[in-house]
mmCIF file of C-alpha atoms and ligand atoms in Angstrom:
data_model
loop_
_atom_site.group_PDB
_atom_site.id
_atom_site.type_symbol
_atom_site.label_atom_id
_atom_site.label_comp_id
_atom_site.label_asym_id
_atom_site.label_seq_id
_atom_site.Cartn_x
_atom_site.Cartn_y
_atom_site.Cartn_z
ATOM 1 C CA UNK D 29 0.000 0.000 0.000
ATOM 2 C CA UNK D 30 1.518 3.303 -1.028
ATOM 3 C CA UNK D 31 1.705 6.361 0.982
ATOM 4 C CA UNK D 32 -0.565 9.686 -0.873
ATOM 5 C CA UNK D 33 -0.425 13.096 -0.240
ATOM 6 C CA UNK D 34 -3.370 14.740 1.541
ATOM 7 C CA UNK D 35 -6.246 16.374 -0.220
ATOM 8 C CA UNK D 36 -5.916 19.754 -0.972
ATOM 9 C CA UNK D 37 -8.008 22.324 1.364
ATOM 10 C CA UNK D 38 -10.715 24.314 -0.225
ATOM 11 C CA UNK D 39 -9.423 27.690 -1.887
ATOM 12 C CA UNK D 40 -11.048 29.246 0.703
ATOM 13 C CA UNK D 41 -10.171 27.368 3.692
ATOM 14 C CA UNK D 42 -12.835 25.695 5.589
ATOM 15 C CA UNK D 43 -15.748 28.202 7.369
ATOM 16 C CA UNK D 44 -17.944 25.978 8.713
ATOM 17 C CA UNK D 45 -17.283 26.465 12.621
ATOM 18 C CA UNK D 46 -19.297 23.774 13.734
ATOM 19 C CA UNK D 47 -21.205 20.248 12.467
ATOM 20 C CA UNK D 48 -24.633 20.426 13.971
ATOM 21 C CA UNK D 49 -26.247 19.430 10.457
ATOM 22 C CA UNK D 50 -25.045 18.637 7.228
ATOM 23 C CA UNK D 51 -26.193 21.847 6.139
ATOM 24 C CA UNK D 52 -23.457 23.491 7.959
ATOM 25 C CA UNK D 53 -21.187 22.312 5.343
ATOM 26 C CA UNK D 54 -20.435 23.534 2.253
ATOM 27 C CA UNK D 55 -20.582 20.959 -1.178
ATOM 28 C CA UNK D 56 -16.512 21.925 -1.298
ATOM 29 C CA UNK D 57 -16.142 20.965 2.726
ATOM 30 C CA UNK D 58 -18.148 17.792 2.293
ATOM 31 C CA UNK D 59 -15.862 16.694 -0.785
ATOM 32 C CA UNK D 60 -12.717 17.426 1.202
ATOM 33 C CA UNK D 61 -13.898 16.064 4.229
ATOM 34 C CA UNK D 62 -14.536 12.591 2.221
ATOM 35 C CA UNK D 63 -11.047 13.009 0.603
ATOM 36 C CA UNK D 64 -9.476 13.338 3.891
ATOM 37 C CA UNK D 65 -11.177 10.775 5.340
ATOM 38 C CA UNK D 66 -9.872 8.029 2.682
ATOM 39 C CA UNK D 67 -6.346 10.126 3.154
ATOM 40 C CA UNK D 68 -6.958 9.007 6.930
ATOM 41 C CA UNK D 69 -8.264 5.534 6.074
ATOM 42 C CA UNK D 70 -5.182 4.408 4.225
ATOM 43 C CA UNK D 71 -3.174 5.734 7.661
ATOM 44 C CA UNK D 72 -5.325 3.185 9.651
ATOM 45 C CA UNK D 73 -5.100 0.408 7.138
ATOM 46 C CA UNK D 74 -1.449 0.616 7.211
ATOM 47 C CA UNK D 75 -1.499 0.758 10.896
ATOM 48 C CA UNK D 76 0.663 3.713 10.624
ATOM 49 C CA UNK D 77 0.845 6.611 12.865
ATOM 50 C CA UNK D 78 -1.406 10.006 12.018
ATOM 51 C CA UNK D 79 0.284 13.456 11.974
ATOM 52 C CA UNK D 80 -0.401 14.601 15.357
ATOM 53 C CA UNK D 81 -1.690 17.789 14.108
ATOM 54 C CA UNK D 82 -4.305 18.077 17.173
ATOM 55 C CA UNK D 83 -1.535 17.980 19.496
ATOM 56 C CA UNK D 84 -2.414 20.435 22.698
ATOM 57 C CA UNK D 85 -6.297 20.480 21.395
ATOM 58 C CA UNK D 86 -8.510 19.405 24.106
ATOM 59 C CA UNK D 87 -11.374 16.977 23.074
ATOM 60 C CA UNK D 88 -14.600 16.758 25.084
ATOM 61 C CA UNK D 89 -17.236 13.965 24.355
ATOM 62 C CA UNK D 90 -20.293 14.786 26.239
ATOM 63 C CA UNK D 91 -23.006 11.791 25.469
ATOM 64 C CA UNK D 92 -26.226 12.640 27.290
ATOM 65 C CA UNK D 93 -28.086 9.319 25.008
ATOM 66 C CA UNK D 94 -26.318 5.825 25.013
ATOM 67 C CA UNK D 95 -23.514 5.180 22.578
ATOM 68 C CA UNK D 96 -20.920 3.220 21.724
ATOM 69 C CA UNK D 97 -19.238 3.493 17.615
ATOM 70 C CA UNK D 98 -20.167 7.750 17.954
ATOM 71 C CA UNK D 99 -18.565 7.896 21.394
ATOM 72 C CA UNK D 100 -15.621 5.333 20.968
ATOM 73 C CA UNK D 101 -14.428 6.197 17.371
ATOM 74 C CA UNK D 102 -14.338 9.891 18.743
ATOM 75 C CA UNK D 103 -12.484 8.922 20.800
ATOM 76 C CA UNK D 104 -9.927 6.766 18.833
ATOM 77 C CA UNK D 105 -9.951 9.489 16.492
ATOM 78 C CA UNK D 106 -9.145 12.478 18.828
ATOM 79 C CA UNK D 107 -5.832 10.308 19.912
ATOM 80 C CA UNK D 108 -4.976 9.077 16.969
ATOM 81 C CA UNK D 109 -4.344 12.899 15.850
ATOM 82 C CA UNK D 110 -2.855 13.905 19.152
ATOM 83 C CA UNK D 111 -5.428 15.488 20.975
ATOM 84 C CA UNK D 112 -6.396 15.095 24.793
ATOM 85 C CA UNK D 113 -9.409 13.556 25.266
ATOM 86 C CA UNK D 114 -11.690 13.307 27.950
ATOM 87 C CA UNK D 115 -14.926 11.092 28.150
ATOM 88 C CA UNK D 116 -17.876 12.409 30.411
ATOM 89 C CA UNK D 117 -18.972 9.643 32.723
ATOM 90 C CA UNK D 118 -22.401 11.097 32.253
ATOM 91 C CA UNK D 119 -24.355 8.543 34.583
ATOM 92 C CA UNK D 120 -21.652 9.693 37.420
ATOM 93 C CA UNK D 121 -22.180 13.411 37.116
ATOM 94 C CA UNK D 122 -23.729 16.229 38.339
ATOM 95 C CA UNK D 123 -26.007 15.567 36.301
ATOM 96 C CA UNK D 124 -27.811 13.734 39.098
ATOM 97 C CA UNK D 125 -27.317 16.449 41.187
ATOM 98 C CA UNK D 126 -30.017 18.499 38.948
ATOM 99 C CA UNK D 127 -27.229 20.448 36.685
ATOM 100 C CA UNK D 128 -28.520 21.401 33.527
ATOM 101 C CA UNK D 129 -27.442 19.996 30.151
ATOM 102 C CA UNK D 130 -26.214 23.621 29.694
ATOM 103 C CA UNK D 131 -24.582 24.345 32.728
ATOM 104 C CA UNK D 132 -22.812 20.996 32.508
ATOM 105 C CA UNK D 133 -21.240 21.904 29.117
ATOM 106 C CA UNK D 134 -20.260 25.385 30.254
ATOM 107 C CA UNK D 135 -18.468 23.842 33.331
ATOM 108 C CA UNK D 136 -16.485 21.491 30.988
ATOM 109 C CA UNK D 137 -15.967 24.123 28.131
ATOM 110 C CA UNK D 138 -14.238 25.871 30.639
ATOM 111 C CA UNK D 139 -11.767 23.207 31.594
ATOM 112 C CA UNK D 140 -10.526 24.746 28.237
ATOM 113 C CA UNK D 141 -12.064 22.759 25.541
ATOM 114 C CA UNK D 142 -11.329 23.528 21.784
ATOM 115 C CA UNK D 143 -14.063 20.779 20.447
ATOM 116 C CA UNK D 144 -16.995 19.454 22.254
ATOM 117 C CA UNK D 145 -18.979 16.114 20.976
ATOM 118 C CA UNK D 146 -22.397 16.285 22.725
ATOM 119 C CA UNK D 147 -25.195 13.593 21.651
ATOM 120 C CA UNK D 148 -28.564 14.379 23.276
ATOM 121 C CA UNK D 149 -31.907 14.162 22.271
ATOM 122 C CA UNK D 150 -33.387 17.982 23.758
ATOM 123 C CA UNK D 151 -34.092 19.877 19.842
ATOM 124 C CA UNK D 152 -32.066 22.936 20.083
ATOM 125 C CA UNK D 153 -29.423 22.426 22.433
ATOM 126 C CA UNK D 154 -26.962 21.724 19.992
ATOM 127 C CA UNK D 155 -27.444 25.002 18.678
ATOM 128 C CA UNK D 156 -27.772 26.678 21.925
ATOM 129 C CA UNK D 157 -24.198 25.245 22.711
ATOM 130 C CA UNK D 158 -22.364 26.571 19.635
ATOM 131 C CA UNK D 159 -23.823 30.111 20.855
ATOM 132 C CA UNK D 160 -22.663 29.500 24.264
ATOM 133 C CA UNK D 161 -19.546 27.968 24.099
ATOM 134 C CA UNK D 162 -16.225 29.052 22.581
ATOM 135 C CA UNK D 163 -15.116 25.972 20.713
ATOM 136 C CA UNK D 164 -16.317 23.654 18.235
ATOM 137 C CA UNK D 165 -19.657 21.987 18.755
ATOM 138 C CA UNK D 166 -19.713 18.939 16.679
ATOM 139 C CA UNK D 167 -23.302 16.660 16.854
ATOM 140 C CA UNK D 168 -22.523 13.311 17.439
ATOM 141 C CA UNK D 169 -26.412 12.503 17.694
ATOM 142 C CA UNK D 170 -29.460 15.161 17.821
ATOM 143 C CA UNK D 171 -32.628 12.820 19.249
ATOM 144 C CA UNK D 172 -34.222 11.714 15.573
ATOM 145 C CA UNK D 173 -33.134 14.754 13.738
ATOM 146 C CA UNK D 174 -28.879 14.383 12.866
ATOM 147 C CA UNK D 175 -26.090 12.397 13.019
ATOM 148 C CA UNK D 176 -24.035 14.068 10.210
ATOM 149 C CA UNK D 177 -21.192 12.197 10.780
ATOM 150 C CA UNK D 178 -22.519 8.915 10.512
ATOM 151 C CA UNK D 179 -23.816 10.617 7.050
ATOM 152 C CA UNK D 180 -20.451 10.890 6.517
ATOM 153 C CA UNK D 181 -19.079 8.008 7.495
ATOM 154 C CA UNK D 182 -22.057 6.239 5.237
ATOM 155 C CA UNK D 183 -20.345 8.020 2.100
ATOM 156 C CA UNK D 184 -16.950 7.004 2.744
ATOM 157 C CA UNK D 185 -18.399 3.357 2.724
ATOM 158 C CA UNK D 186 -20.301 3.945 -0.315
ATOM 159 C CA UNK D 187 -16.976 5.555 -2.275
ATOM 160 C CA UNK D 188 -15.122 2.593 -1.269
ATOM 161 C CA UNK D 189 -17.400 0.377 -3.161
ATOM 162 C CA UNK D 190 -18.717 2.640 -6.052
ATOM 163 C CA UNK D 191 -15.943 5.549 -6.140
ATOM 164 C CA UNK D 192 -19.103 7.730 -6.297
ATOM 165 C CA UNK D 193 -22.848 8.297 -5.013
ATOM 166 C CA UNK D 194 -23.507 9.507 -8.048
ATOM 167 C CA UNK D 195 -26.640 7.762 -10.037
ATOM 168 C CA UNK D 196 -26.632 5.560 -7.020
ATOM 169 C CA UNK D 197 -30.199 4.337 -6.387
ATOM 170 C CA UNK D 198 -30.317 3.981 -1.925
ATOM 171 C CA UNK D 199 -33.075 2.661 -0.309
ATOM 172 C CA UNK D 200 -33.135 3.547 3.278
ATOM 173 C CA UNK D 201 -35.115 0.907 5.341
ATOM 174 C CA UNK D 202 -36.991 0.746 8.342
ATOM 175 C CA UNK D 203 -37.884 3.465 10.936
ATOM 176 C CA UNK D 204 -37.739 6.222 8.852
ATOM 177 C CA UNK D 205 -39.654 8.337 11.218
ATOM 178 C CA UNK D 206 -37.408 7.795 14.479
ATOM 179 C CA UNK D 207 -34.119 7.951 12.896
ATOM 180 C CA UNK D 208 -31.464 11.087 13.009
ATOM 181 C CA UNK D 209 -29.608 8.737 10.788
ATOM 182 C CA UNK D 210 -32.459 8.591 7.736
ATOM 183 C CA UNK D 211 -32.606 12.276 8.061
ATOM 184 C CA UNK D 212 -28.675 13.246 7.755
ATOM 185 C CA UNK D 213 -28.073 10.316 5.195
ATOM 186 C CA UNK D 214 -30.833 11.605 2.956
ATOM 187 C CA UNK D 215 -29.668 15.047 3.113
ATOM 188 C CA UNK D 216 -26.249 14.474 2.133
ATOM 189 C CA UNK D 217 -26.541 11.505 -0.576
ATOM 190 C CA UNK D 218 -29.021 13.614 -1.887
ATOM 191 C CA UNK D 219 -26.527 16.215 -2.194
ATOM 192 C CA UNK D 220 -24.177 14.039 -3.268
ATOM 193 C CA UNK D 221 -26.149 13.047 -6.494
ATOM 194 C CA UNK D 222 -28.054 9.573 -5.246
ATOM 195 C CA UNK D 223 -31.568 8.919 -5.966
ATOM 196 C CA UNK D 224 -32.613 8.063 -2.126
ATOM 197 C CA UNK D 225 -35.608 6.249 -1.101
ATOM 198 C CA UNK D 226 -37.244 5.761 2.264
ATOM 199 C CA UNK D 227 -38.797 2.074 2.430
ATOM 200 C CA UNK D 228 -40.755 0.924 5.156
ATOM 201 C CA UNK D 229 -44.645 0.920 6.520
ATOM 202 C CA UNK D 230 -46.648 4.312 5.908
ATOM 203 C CA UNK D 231 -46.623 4.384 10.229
ATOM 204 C CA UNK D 232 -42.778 5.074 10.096
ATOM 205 C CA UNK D 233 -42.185 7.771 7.668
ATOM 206 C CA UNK D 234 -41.909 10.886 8.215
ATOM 207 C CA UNK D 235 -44.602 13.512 8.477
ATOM 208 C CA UNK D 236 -45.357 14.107 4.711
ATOM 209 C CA UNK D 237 -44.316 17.951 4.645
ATOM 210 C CA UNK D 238 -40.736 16.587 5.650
ATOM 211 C CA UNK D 239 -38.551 15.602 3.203
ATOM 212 C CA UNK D 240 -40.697 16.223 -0.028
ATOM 213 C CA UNK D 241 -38.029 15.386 -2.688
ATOM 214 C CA UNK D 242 -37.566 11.732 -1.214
ATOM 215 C CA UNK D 243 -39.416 9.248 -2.623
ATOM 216 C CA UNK D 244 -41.370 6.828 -0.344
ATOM 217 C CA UNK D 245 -42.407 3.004 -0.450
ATOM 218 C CA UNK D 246 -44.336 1.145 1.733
ATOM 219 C CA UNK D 247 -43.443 -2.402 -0.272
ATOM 220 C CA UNK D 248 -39.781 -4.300 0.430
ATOM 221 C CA UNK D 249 -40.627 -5.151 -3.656
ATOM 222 C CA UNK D 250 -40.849 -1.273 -4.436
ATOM 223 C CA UNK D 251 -38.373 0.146 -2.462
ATOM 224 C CA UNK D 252 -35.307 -2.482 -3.126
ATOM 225 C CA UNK D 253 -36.219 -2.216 -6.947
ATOM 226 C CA UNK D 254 -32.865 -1.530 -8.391
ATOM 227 C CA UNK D 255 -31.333 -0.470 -5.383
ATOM 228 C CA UNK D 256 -27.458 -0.746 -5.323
ATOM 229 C CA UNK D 257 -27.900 0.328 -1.652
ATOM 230 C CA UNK D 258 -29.941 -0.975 0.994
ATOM 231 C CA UNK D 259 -29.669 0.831 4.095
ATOM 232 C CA UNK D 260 -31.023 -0.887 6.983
ATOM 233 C CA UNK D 261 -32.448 1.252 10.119
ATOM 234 C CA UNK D 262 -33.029 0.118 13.850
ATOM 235 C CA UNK D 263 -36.353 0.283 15.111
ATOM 236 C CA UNK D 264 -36.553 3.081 17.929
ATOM 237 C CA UNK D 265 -38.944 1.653 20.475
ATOM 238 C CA UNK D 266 -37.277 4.576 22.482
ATOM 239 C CA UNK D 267 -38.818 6.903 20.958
ATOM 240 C CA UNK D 268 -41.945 5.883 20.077
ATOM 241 C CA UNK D 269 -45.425 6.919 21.072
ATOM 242 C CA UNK D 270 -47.555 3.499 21.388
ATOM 243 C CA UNK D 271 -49.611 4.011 18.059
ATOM 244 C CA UNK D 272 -46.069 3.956 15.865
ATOM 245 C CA UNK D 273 -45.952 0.755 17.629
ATOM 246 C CA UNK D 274 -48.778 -0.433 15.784
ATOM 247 C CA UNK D 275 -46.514 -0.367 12.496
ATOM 248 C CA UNK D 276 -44.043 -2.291 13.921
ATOM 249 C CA UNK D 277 -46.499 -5.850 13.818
ATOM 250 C CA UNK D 278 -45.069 -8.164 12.090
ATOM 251 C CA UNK D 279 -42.290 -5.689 10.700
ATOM 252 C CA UNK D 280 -39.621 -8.393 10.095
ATOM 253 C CA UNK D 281 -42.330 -11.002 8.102
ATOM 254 C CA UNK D 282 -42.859 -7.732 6.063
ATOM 255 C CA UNK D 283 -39.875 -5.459 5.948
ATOM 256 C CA UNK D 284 -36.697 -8.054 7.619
ATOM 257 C CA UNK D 285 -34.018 -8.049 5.356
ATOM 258 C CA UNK D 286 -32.521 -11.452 4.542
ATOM 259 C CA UNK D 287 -30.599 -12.784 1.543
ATOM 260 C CA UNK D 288 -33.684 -13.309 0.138
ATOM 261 C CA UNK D 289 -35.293 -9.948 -0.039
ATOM 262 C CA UNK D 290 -32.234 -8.370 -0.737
ATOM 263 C CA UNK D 291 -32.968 -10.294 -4.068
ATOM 264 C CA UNK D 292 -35.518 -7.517 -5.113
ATOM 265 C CA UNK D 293 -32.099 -5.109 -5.273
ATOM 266 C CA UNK D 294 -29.942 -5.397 -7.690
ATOM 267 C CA UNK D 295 -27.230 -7.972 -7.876
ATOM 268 C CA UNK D 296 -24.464 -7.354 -6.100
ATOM 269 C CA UNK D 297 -26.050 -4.859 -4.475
ATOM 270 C CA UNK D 298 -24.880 -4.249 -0.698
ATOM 271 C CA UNK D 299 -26.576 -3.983 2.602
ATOM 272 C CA UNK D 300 -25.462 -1.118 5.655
ATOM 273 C CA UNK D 301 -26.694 -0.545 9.256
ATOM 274 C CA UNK D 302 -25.874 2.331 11.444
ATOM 275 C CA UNK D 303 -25.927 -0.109 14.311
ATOM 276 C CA UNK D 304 -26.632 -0.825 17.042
ATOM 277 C CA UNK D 305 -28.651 -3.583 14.735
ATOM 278 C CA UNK D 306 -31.270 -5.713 16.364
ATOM 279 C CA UNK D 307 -31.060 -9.132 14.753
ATOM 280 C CA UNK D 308 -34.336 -10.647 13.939
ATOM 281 C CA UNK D 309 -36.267 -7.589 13.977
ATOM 282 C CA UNK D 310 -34.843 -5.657 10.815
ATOM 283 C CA UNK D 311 -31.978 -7.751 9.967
ATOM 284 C CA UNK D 312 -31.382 -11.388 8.997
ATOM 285 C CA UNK D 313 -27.903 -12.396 10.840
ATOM 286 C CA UNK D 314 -26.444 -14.320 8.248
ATOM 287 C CA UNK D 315 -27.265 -11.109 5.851
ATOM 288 C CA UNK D 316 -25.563 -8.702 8.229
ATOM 289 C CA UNK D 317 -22.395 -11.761 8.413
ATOM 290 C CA UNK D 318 -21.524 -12.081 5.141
ATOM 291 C CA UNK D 319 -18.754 -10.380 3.959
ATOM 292 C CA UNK D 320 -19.685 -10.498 0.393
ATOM 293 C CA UNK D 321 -23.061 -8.028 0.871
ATOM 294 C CA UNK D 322 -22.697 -6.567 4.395
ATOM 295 C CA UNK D 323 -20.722 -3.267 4.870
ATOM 296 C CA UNK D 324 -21.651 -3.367 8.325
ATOM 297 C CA UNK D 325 -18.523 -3.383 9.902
ATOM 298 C CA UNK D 326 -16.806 -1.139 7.185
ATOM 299 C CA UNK D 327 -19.146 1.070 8.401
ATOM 300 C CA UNK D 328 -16.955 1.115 11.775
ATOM 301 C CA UNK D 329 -14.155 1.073 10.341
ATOM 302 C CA UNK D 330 -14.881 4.542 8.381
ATOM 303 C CA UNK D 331 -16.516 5.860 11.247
ATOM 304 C CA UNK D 332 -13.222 5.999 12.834
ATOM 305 C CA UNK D 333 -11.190 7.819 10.107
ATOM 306 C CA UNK D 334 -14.062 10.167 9.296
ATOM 307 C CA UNK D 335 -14.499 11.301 12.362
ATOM 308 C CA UNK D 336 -10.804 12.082 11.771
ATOM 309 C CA UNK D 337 -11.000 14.349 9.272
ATOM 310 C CA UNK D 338 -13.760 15.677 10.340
ATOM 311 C CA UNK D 339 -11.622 16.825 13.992
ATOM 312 C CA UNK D 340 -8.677 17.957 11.874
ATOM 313 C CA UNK D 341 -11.194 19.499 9.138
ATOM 314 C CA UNK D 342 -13.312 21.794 12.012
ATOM 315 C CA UNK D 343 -10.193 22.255 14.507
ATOM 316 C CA UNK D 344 -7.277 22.821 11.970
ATOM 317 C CA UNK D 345 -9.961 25.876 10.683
ATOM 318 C CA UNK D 346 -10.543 27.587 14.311
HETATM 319 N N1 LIG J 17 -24.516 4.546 14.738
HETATM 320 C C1 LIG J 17 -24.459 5.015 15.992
HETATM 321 O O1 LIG J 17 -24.687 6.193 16.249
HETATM 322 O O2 LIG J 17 -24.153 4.083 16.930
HETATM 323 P P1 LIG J 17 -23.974 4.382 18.497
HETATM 324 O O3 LIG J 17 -25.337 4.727 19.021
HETATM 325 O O4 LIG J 17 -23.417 3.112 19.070
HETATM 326 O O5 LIG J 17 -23.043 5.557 18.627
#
């Protein structure tokens, strides 16, 4: 494997001060970002050392919601380039002691951090943090509205099959409705030049004033028509009220995939997860094992040197 040089910056640097949404990004930063992520990969593959360009750049990772590829490949990622990184034992916190979300960030940005992860599900916050705080925000999980950088980390996989999303029919899969991962994946392979799709039953998608470009099915046979990506999507009991659990009856019978409905895609096509995956429920094991049509664990793989670039991307700019 041969050493490359990295990706040229934009010509006008990189603005975007924070990642709360795709939409914070400009079609330049997202291209670069990708580049440097593959730039990154081949680091990782190699098991080579990173440039320690983060060096003296303090990392915070503030999870408020359950994680463990956001939090951990943060993590990773944040040492891997040098930078110190703390992990906020949320369950032992002052949390519990009735500090706010806000407070609680403050307190921490104050320690003297120059990037803060925070995944919580309260709508605003994030945005109320990158007012407050004086560092980077980055979203690492916004309750079912973003995850842009498991968006990201989708279209690194994607490049390292296809080179390109471009003309790329995606089907996303499942709990449309519930998922910050639908909603950031949709936004940026749409952006990217796919033709995306939300598959599952009509009581999982989206309100219908949300997302009007996307096309929906409520048929495994419409939706994987074609498809040369079939994104999978967890079902969020979480966050459900108890009629959207109505939709969920008999969800696997109807919407599981399995070698054999992936069948309806076309050949060769592949199948992804965000994880955490519930097996039985959306996803046929021996689908998400094989090696031949699951990029699950690619997935984590580019989840770690995309979350990379995306730390030396928003830091190396501030
Ligand atoms: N895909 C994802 O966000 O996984 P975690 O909840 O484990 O971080």
């Amino acid at each position: 494997m041969t050493k490359c040089s990295p990706p040229s910056p934009p010509a006008d640097g990189i603005t975007a001060r924070r990642l709360i949404s795709i939409d914070d990004l400009s079609d330049v930063e997202i291209g670069y970002i990708l580049d440097l992520a593959e730039h990154y990969a081949g680091f990782l593959k190699r098991s080579e050392p990173a440039p320690q360009c983060l060096a003296g750049r303090t990392q915070i990772n503030l999870f408020f919601e359950d994680s463990t590829r956001t939090n951990l490949s943060f993590d990773l990622a944040g040492r891997k380039l040098g930078a110190d990184v703390v992990n906020v034992p949320v369950s032992a916190s002052s949390v519990h002691k009735g500090e706010s979300l806000i407070d609680t960030a403050q307190t921490l940005a104050a320690m003297g951090a120059d990037v803060m992860i925070v995944r919580a599900k309260e709508q605003g916050l994030h945005e109320r943090l990158d007012q407050l705080l004086d560092c980077v925000v980055i979203n690492g999980g916004a309750g079912a509205l973003e995850h842009p950088t498991q968006a990201l980390l989708d279209a690194v996989t994607i490049r390292s099959k296809f080179k390109t999303l471009r003309a790329l029919t995606i089907a996303i899969c499942g709990d449309v409705q519930h998922s910050r991962v639908a909603g950031s994946d949709a936004r940026l392979f749409t952006r990217l030049g796919a033709n995306v799709r939300f598959v599952g039953p009509a009581g999982l998608m989206p309100e219908s004033n949300q997302f009007t470009d996307i096309e929906r099915c409520t048929t495994l046979k419409d939706g994987l028509a074609g498809a040369d990506i079939v994104m999978g999507l967890r079902m969020q009991f979480e966050r459900m009220q108890s009629g959207d659990k109505d939709a969920t009856q008999g969800y696997f019978e109807t919407f599981g995939l399995t070698h054999e409905t992936m069948k309806r895609a076309k050949p060769g096509a592949f199948v992804m997860h965000p994880g955490p995956m519930n097996r039985g429920v959306e996803i046929d094991g021996a689908l998400a094992d094989d090696p031949a049509r699951s990029l699950i664990l690619q997935q984590v793989f580019y989840g770690v040197a995309t979350r990379m670039a995306v730390l030396d991307a928003l830091l190396g700019a501030a």
